[in-house]
mmCIF file of C-alpha atoms in Angstrom:
data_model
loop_
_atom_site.group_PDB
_atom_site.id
_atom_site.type_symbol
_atom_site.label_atom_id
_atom_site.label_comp_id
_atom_site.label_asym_id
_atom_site.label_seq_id
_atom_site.Cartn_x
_atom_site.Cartn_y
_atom_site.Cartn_z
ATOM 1 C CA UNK A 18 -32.747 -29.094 -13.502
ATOM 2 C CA UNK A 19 -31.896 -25.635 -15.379
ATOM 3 C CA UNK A 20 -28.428 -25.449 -16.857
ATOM 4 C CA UNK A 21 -27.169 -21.895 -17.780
ATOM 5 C CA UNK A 22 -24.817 -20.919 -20.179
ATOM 6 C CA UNK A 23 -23.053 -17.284 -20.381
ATOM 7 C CA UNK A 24 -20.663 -15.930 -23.468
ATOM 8 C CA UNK A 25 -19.827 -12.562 -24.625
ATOM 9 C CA UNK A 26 -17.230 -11.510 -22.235
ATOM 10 C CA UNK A 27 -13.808 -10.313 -23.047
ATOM 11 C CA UNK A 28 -11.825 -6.887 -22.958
ATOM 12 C CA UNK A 29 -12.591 -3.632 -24.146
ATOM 13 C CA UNK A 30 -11.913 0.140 -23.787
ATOM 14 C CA UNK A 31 -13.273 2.458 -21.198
ATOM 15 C CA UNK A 32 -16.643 4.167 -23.089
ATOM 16 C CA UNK A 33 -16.902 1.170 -25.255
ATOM 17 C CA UNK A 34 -19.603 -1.083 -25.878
ATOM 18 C CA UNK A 35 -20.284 -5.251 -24.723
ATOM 19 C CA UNK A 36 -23.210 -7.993 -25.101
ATOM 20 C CA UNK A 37 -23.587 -10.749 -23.377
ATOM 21 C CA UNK A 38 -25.671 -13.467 -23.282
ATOM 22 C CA UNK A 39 -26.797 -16.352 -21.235
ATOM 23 C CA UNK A 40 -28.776 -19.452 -22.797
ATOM 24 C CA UNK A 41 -30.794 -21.538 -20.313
ATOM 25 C CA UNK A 42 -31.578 -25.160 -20.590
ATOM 26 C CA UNK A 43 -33.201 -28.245 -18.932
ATOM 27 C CA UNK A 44 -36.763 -27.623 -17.587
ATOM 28 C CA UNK A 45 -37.154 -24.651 -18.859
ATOM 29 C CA UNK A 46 -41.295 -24.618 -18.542
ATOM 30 C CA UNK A 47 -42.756 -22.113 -15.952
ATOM 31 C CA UNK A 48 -42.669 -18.524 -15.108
ATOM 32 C CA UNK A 49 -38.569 -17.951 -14.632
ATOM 33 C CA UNK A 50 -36.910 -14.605 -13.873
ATOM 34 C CA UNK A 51 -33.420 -14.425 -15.270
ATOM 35 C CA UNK A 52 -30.639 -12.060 -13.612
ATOM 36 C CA UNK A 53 -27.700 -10.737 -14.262
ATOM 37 C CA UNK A 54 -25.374 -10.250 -11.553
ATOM 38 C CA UNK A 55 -21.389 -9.441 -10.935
ATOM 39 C CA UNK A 56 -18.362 -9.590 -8.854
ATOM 40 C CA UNK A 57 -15.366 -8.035 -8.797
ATOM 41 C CA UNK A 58 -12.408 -9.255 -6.531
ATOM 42 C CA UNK A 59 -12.523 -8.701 -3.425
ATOM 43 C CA UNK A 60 -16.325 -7.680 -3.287
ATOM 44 C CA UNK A 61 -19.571 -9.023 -2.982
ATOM 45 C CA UNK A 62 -21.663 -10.165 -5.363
ATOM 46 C CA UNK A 63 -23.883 -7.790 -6.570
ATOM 47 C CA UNK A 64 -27.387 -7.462 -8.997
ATOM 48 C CA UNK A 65 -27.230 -5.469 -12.164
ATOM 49 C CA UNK A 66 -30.418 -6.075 -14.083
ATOM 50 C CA UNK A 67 -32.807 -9.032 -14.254
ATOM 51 C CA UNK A 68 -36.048 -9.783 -16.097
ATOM 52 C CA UNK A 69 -38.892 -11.584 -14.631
ATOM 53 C CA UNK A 70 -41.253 -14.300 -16.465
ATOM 54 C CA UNK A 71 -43.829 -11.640 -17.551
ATOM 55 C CA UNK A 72 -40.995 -9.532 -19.122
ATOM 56 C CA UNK A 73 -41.085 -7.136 -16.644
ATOM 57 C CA UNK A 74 -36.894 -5.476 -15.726
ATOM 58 C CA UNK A 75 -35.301 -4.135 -12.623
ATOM 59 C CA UNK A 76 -32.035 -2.307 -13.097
ATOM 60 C CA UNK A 77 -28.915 -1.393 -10.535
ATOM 61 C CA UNK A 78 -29.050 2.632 -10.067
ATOM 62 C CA UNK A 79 -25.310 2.477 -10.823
ATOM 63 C CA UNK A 80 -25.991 0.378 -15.045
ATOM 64 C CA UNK A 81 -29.525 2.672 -15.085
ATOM 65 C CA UNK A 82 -29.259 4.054 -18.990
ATOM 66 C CA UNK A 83 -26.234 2.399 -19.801
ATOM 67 C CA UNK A 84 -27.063 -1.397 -19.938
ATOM 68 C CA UNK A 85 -30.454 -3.392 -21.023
ATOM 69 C CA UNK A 86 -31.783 -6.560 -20.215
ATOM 70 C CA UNK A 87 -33.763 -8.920 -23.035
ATOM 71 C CA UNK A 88 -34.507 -12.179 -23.374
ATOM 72 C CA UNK A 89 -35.746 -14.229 -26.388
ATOM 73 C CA UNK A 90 -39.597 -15.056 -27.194
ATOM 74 C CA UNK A 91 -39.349 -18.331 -25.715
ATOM 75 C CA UNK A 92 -37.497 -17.172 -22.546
ATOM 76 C CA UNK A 93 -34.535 -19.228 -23.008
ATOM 77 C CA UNK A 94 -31.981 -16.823 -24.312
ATOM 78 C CA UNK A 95 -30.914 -13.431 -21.961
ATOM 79 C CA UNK A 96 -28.661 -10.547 -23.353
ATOM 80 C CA UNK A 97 -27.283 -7.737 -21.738
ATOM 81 C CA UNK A 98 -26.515 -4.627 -23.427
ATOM 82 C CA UNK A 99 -23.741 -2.578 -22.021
ATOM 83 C CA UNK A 100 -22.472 0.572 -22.930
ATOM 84 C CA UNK A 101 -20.821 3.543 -21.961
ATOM 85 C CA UNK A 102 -18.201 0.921 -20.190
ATOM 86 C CA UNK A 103 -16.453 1.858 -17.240
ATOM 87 C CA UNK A 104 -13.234 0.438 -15.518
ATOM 88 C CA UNK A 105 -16.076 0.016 -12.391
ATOM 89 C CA UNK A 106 -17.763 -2.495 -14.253
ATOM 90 C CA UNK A 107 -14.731 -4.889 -14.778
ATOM 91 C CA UNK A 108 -15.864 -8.145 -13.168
ATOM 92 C CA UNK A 109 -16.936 -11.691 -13.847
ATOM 93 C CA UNK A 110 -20.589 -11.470 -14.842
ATOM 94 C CA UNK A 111 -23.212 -14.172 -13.987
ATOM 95 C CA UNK A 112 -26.565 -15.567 -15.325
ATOM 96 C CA UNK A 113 -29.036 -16.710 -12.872
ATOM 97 C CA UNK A 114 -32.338 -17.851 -13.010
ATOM 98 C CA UNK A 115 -35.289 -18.747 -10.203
ATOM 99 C CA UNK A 116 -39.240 -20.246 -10.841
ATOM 100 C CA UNK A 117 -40.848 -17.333 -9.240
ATOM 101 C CA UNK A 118 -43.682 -15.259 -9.574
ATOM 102 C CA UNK A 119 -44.890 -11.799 -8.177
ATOM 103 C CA UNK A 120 -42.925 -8.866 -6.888
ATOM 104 C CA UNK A 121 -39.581 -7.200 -7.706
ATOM 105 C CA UNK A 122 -38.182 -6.359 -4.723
ATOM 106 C CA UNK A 123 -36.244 -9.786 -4.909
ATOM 107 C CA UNK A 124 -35.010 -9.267 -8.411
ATOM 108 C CA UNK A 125 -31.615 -8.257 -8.096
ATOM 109 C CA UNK A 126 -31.072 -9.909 -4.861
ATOM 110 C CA UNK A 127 -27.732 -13.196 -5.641
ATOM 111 C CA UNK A 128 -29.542 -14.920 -2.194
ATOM 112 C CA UNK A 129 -32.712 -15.193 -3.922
ATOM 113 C CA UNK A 130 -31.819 -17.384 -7.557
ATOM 114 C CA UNK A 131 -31.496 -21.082 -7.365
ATOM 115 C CA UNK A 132 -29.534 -21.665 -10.347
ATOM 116 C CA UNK A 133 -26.238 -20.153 -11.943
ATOM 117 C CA UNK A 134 -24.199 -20.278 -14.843
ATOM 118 C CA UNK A 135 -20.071 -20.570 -14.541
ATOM 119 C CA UNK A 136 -20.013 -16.905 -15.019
ATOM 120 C CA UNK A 137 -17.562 -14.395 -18.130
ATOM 121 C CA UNK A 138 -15.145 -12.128 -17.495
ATOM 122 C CA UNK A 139 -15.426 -7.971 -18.077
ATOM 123 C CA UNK A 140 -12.500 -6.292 -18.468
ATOM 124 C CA UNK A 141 -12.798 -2.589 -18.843
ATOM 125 C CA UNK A 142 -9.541 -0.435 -19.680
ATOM 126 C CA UNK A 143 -8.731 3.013 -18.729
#
């Protein structure tokens, strides 16, 4: 069993800057890919960057230059970097992670991670 863990959410003004980060737990042996992924109300969730076991990212066109995706030697600790904030980008923000290897088309699919953390909330002021 993988347990994951976000923090770093909270408020902040349009064209400002937020990191968040997502500790995983448990079995934690074996080629994982971690994701990031969000949801507004009212919408569906949706992929915004993930890194695969190898190190290896996959971005959303729409966070492309504006956030990045890291994760810690041992593969246990995610952040995401995100600036140039925009009121779009208010929503709760998740941490996922799936034992998989190969490929990248999958990455930044919600329908294709096994295990999820409770999820922080973005705020992003006009």
């Amino acid at each position: 069993q993988v347990t994951l863990v976000e923090s770093g959410g909270g408020p902040v003004e349009s064209g400002g800057s937020l990191t968040l980060a997502c500790k995983m737990s448990g079995y934690t042996d074996g080629y994982y890919a971690m994701g990031w992924f969000r949801q507004a109300p009212t919408k569906e969730r949706e992929g915004v960057a993930a890194i695969d076991g190898g190190g290896g990212t996959k971005y959303a066109d729409s966070v492309t230059g504006r956030f990045t995706a890291s994760r810690s030697n041992d593969k246990t600790m995610m952040t995401l970097e995100m600036n140039t904030l925009k009121p779009e980008d208010t929503a709760m923000y998740f941490c996922a992670a799936v034992l998989r290897i190969g490929g990248t088309w999958w990455m930044l699919l919600p329908q294709e991670y096994k295990f999820w953390g409770p999820g922080t909330q973005v705020t992003v002021s006009s």
